[in-house]
CSV table of C-alpha atoms in Angstrom, one decimal:
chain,number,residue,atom,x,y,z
A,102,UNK,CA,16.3,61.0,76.0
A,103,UNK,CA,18.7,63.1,78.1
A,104,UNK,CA,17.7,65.9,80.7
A,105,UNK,CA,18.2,69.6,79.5
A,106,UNK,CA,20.6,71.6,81.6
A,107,UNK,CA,18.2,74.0,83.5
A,108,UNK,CA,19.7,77.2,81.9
A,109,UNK,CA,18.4,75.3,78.4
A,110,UNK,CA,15.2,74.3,80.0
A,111,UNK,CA,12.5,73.6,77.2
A,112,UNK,CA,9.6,75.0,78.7
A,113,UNK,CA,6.2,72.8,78.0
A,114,UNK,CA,3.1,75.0,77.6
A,115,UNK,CA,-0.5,74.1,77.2
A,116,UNK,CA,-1.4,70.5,77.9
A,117,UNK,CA,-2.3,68.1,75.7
A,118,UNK,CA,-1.0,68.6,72.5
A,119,UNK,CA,2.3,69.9,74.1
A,120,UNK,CA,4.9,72.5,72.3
A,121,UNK,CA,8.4,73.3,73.4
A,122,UNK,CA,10.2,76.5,73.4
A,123,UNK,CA,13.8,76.7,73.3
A,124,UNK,CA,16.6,78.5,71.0
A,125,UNK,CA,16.9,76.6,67.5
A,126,UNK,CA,21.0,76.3,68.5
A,127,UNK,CA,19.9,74.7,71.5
A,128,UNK,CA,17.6,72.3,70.2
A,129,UNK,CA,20.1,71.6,67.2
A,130,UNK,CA,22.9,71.1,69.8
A,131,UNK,CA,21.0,68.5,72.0
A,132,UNK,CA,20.3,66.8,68.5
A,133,UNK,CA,23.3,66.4,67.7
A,134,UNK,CA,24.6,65.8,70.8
A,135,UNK,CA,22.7,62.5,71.2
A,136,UNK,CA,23.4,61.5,67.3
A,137,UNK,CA,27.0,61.6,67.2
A,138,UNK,CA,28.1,59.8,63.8
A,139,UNK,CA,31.9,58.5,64.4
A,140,UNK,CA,34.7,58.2,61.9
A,141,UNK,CA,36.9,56.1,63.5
A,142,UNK,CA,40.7,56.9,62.4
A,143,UNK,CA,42.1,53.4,64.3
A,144,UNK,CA,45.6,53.3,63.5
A,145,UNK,CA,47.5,51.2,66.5
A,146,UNK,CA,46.7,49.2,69.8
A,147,UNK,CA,44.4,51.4,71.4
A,148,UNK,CA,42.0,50.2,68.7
A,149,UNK,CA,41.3,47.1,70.7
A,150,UNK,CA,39.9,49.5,73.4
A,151,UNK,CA,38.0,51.3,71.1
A,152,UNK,CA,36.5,47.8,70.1
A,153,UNK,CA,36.1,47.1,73.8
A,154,UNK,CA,34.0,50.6,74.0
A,155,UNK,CA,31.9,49.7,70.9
A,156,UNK,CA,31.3,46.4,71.8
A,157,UNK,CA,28.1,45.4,74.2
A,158,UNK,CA,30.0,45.5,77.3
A,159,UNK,CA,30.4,49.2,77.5
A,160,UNK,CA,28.9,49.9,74.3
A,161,UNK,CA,29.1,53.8,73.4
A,162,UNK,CA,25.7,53.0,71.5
A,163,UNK,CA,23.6,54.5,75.1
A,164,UNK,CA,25.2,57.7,74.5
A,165,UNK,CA,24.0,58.0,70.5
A,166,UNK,CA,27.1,57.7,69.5
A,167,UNK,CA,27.4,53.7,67.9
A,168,UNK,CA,26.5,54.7,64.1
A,169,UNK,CA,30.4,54.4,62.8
A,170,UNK,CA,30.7,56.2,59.3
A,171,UNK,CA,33.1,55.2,57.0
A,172,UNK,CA,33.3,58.3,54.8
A,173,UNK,CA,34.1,61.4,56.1
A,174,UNK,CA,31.4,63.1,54.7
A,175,UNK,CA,28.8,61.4,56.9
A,176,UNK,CA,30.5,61.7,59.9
A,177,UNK,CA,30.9,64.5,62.6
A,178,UNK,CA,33.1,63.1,65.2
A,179,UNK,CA,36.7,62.0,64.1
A,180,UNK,CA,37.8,59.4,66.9
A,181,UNK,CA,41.9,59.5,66.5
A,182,UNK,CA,42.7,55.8,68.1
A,183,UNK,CA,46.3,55.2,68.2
A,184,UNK,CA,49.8,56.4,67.1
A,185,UNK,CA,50.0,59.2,63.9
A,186,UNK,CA,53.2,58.6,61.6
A,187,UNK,CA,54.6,61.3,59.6
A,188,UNK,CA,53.9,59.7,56.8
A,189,UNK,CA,50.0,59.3,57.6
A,190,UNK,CA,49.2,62.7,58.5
A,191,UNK,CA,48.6,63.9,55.4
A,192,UNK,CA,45.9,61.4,55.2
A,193,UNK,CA,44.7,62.2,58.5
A,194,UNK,CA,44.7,66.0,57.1
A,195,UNK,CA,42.6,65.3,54.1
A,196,UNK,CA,40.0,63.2,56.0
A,197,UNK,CA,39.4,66.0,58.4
A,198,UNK,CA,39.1,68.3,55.7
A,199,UNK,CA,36.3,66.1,54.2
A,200,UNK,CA,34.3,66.1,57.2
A,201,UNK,CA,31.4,68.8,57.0
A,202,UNK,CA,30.9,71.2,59.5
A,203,UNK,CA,29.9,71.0,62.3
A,204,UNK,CA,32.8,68.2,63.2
A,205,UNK,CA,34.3,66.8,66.4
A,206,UNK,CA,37.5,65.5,67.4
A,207,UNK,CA,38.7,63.1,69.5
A,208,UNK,CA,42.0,62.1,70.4
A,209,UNK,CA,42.6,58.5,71.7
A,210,UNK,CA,45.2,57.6,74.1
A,211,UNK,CA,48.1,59.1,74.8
A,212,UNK,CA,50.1,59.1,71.4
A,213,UNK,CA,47.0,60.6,69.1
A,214,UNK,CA,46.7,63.1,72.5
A,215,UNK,CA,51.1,63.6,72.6
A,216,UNK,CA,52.8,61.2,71.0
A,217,UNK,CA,53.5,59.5,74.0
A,218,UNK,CA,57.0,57.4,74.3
A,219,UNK,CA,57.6,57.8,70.6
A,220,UNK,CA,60.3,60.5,70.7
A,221,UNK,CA,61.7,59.7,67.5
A,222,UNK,CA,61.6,60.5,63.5
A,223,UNK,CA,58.7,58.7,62.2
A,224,UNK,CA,55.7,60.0,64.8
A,225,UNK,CA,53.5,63.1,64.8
A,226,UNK,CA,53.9,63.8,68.4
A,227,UNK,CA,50.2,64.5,68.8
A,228,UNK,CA,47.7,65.4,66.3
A,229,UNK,CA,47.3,69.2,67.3
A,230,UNK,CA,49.8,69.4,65.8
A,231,UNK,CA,48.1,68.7,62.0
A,232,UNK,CA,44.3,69.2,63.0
A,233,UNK,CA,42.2,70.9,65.6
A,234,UNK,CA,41.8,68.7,68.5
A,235,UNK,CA,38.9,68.9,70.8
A,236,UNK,CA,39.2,66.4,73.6
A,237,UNK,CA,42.1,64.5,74.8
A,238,UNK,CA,41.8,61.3,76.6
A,239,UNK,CA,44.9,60.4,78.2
A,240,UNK,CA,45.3,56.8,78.7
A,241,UNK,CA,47.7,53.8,77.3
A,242,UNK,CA,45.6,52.7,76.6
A,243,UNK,CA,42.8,54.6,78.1
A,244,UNK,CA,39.9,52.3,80.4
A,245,UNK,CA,36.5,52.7,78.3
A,246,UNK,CA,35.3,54.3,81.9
A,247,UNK,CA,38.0,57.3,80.4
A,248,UNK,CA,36.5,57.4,76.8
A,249,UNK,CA,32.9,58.0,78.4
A,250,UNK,CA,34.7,60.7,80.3
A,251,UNK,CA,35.4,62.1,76.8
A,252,UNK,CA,32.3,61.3,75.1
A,253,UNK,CA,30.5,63.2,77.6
A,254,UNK,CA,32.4,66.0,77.7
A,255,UNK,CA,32.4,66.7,73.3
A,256,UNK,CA,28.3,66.4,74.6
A,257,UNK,CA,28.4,69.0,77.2
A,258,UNK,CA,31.1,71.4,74.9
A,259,UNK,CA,28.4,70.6,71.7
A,260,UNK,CA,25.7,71.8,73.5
A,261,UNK,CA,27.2,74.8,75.3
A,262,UNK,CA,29.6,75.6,71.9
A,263,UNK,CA,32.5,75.9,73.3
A,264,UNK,CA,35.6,74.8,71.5
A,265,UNK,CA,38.1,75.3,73.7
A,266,UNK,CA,40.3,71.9,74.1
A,267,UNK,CA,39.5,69.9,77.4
A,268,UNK,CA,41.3,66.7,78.7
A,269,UNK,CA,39.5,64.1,80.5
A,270,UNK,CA,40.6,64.0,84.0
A,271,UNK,CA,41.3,60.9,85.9
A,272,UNK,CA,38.3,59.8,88.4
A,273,UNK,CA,40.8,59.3,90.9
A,274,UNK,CA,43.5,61.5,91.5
A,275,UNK,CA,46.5,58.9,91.8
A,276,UNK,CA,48.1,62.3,94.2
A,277,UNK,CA,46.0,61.2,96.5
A,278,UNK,CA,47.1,57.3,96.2
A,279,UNK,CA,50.4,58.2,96.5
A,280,UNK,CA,50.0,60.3,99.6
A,281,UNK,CA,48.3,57.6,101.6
A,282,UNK,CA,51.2,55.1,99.9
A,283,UNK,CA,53.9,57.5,101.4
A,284,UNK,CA,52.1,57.9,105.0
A,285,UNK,CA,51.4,54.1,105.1
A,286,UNK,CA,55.2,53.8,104.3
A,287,UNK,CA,56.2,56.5,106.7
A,288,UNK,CA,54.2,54.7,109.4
A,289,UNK,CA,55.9,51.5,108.6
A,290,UNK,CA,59.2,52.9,109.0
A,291,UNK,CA,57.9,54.6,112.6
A,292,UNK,CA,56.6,51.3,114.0
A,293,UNK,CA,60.2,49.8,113.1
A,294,UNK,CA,62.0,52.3,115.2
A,295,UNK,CA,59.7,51.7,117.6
A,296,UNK,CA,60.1,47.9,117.9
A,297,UNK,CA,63.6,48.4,117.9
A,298,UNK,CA,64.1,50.3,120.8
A,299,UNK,CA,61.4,48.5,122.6
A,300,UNK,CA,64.1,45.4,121.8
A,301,UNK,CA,67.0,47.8,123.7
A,302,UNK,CA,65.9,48.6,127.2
A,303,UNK,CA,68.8,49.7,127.9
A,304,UNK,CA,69.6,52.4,125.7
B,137,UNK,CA,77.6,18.8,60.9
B,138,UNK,CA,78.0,23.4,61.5
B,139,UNK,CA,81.9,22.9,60.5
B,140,UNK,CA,80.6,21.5,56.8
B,141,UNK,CA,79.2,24.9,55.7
B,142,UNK,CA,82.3,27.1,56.8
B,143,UNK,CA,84.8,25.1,55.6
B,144,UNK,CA,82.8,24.8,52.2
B,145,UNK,CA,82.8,28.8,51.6
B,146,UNK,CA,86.3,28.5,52.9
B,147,UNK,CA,87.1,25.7,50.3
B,148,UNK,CA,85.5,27.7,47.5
B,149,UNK,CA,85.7,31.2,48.0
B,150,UNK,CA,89.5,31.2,49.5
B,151,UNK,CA,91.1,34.8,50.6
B,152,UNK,CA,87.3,36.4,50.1
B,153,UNK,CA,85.8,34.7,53.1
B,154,UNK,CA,87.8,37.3,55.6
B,155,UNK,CA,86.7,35.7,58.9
B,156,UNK,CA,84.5,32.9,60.2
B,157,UNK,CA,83.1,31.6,64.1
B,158,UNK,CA,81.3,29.1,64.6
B,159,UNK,CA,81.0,29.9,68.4
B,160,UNK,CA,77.9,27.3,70.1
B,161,UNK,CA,77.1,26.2,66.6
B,162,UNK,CA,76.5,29.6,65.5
B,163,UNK,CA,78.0,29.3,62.2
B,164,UNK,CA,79.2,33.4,60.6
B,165,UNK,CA,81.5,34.3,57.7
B,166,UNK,CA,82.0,37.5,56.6
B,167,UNK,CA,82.9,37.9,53.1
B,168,UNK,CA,84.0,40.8,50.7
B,169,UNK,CA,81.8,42.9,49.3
B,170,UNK,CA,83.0,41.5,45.7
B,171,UNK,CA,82.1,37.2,46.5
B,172,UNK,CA,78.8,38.6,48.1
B,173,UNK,CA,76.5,37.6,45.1
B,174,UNK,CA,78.4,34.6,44.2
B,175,UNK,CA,78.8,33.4,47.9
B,176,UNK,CA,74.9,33.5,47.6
B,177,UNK,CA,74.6,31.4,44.9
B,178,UNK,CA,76.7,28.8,45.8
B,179,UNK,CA,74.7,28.2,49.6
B,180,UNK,CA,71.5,28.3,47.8
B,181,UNK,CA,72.2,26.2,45.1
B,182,UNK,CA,75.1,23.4,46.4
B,183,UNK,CA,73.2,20.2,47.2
B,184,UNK,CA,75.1,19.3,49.8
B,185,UNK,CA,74.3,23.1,51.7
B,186,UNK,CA,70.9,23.6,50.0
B,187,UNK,CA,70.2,27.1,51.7
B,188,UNK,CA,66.6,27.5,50.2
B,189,UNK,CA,64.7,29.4,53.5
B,190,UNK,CA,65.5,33.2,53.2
B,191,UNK,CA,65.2,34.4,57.2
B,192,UNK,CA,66.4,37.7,57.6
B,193,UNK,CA,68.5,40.9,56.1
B,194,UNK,CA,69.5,43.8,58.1
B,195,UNK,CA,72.3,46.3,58.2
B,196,UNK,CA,74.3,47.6,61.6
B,197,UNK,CA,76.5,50.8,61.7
B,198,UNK,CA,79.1,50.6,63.3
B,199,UNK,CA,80.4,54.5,62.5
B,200,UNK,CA,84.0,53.9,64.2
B,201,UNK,CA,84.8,51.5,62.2
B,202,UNK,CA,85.8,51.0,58.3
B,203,UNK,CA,84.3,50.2,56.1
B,204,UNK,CA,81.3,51.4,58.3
B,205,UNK,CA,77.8,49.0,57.2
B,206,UNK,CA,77.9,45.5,57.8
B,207,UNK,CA,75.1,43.7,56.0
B,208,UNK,CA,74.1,40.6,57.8
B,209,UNK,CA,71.9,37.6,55.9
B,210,UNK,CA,70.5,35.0,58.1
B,211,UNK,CA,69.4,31.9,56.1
B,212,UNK,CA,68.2,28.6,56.8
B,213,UNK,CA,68.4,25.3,55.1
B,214,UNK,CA,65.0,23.3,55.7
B,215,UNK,CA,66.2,19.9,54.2
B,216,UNK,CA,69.8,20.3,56.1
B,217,UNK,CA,68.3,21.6,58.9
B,218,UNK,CA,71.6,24.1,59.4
B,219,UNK,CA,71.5,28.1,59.3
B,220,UNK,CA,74.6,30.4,58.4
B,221,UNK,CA,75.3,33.8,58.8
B,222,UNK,CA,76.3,35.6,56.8
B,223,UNK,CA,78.2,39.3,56.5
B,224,UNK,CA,79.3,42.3,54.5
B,225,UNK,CA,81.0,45.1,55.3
B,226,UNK,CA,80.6,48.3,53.2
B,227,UNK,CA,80.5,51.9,53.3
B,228,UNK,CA,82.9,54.8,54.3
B,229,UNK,CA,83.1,57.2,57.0
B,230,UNK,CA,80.8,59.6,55.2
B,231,UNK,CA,78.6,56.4,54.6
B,232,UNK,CA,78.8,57.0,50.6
B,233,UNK,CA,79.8,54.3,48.7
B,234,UNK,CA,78.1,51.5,50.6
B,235,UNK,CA,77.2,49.2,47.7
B,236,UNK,CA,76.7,45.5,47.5
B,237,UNK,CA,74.8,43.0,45.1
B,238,UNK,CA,71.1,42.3,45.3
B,239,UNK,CA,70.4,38.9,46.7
B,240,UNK,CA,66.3,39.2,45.6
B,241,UNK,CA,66.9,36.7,42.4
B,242,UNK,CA,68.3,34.6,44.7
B,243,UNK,CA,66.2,34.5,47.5
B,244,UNK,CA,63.1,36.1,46.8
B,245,UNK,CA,62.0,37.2,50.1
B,246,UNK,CA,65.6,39.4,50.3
B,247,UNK,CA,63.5,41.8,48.2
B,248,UNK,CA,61.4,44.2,51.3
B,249,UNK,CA,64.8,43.1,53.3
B,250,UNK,CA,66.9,45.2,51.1
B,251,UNK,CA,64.9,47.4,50.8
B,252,UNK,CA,64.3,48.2,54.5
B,253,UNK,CA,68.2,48.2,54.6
B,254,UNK,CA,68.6,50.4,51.7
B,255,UNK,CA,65.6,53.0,53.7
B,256,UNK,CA,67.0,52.9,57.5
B,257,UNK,CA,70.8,52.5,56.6
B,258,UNK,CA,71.4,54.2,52.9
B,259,UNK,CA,73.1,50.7,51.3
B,260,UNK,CA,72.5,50.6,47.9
B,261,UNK,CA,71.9,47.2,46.5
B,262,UNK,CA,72.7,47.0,42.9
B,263,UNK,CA,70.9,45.0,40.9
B,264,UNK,CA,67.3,45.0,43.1
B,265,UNK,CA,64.1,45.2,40.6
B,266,UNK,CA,63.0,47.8,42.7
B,267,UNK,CA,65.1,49.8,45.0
B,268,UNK,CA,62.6,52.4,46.8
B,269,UNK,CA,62.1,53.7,50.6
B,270,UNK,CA,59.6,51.3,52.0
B,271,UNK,CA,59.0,52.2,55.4
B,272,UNK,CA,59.9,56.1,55.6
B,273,UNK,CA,57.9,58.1,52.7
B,274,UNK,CA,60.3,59.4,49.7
B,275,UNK,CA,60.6,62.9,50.3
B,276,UNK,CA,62.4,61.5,53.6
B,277,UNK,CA,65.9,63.1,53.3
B,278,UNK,CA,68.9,61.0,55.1
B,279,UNK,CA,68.4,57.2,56.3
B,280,UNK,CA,67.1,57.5,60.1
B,281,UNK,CA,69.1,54.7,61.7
B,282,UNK,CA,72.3,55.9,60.7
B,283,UNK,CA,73.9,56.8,64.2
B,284,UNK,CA,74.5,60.2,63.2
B,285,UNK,CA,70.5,61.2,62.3
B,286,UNK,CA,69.2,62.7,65.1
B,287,UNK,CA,66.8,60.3,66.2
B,288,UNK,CA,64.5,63.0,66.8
B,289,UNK,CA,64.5,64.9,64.0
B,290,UNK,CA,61.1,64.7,62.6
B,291,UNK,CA,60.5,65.4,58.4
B,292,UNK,CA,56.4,66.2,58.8
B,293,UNK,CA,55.0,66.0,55.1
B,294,UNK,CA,51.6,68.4,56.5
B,295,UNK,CA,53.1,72.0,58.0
B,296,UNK,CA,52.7,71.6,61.4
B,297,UNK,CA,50.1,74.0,62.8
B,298,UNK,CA,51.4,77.2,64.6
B,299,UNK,CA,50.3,78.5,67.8
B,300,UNK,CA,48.4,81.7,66.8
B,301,UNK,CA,46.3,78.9,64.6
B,302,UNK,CA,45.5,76.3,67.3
B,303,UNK,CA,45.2,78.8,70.5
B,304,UNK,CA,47.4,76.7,72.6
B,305,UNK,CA,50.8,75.6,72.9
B,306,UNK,CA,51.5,72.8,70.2
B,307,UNK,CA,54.7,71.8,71.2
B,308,UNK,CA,54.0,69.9,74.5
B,309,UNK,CA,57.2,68.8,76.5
B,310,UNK,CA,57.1,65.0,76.7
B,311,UNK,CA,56.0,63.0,79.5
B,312,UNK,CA,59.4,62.1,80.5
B,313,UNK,CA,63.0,63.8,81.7
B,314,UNK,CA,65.1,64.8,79.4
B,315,UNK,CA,67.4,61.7,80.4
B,316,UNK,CA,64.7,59.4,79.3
B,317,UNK,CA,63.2,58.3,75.6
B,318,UNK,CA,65.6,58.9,73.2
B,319,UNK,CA,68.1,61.0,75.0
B,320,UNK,CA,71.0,60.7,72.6
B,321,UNK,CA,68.8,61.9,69.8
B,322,UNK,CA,68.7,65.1,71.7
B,323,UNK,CA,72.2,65.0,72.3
B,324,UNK,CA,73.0,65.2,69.3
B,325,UNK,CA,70.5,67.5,67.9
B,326,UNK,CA,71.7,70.2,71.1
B,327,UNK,CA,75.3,69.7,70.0
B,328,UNK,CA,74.2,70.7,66.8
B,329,UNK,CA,72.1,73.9,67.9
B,330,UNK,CA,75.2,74.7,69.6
């Protein structure tokens, strides 16, 4: 069982026999949030994270989320793991389409999210393109740490209702990597000079 | 032992064998269009050449030159133990006309290989049981690894969703420069705009 956010407290009154108040959305949304049924659309490599995420190690099962589905019409998140071809979106389409509302989706890794390196003929360079798209999880493929990231955040957006797209952010800015990089560089190159001149008294 | 097979096509195919290497043992003729079939025949079926291990089928543009295709067969002789190469060239500047004979009831594993060729390149192998696209879908117009398709030029089958309809901007720039991916497929499709 999860915590409610405090502006969707469920307030318990009397004692013992205990009832909750709360908005029937609300209580809906946390049920749903914690019962996410997946339909995973595993089309390319990232599928082996996806199977790293599933599996006991990180196992997406502690977030309610480890019933897959294999028809659409049972399931209400659509995982997108992998690379889209033109010539599979209108399956990708239809399958969507068969999902009942309300419905999820997820895209896996950089080519579902853009299409990544393939800049050519044969791939749907991202699938916003075909189908609404609510999280993107950036990655090649992404670390399961990233695909909690996500998982999380389709939670927070079910339970608030918000369907505005969201990317997962990385947990460590790599700007900040590369800053220290450059001044560790920068001092390198300072100390160099230094031992140089310390080598030439003279000039 | 690689001289046998070259000078065998040589012996019995004459003025249609139009060149041959054999540079570090790796035996190549190129033949006409016409002995193609029959060329075939004779490596798979001569028991002293015994070709009977179908490896690979593929076709190259070259668009300077003419005829443009070349069709190259790789095949391999597992009792001989010696492989050949073998080549066609086909095709005009336009790429029309770029015909040559099936090798599927000779080898059949040439089958997916011509057709493959037939999708990417647009050579038409007559004679094939059953000459369709196999990696593009049909209502692909044009063969996409002719040098002159854009490389980019997508062909979606679902309408792409428009802005107004997703609330964002659908067609994201790609995570590289523009002198990165496939930079000549913009080249060309820019010159074209143009």
């Amino acid at each position: 069982m999860g915590e409610l956010t405090s502006a969707r407290q469920v307030t318990l009154e009397g004692s013992e026999s205990g009832f909750a108040t709360t908005k029937l959305e609300d209580l809906l949304g946390w049920a749903r949030k914690y019962s996410l049924f997946n339909y995973p659309f595993v089309t390319a490599c990232c599928g082996m994270e996806f199977m790293a995420v599933s599996s006991p190690r990180y196992d997406f099962a502690r977030f309610g989320a480890e019933a897959p589905r294999f028809s659409p019409r049972q399931s209400d998140l659509l995982w997108v793991v992998g690379t889209i071809s033109q010539r599979q979106a209108p399956v990708l389409r239809r399958v969507y389409e068969q999902m009942m509302d309300p419905k999820w989706v997820m895209a896996f890794g950089t080519c579902a999210s853009s299409g990544g390196f393939y800049d050519n003929y044969t791939t749907v360079a991202g699938i916003d393109k075909i189908i609404p798209c609510d999280i993107y999880v950036p990655g090649c493929p992404p670390r399961p740490e990233a695909v909690f990231d996500g998982l999380m955040l389709i939670q927070d957006k079910i339970t608030s209702g918000n369907r505005t797209p969201a990317i997962v952010k990385p947990r460590n800015d790599p700007a900040t990597a590369l800053v220290k990089l450059r001044a560790s560089a920068e001092g390198a190159v300072l100390e160099g000079k230094r031992g140089r001149r310390d080598e030439e008294p003279g000039r | 032992m690689s001289k046998l097979v070259l000078d065998k096509l040589k012996e019995k195919f004459g003025s249609d064998v139009l060149e041959t290497h054999d540079q570090f043992g790796d035996d190549t003729a190129v033949v006409a269009p016409r002995a193609w079939k029959a060329a075939c025949e004779f490596l798979r079926s001569d028991p002293a050449l015994d070709f009977n291990l179908f490896v690979d089928l593929c076709g190259v543009d070259y668009p300077e030159r003419s005829p443009r295709f070349e069709v190259v067969l790789h095949v391999y002789s597992v009792s001989k133990r010696h492989r050949i190469r073998l080549k066609a060239r086909v095709g005009d500047a336009e790429g029309d006309e770029a015909e040559l004979d099936s090798v599927a009831s000779v080898w059949i594993g040439a089958n997916w290989f011509e057709r493959e060729t037939f999708d990417m390149m647009g050579v038409v192998f007559k004679g094939h049981p059953d000459l369709r696209r196999i990696l593009m879908y049909p209502e692909f117009e044009g063969h996409p690894l002719r040098r002159d398709y854009p490389a980019q030029k997508t062909q979606p089958l679902v309408a792409y969703r428009t802005e107004e309809e997703a609330g964002l901007a659908v067609d994201k720039v790609a995570p590289f420069g523009l002198d990165e991916g496939m930079s000549f497929g913009r080249r060309i499709l820019q010159a074209k705009d143009n």
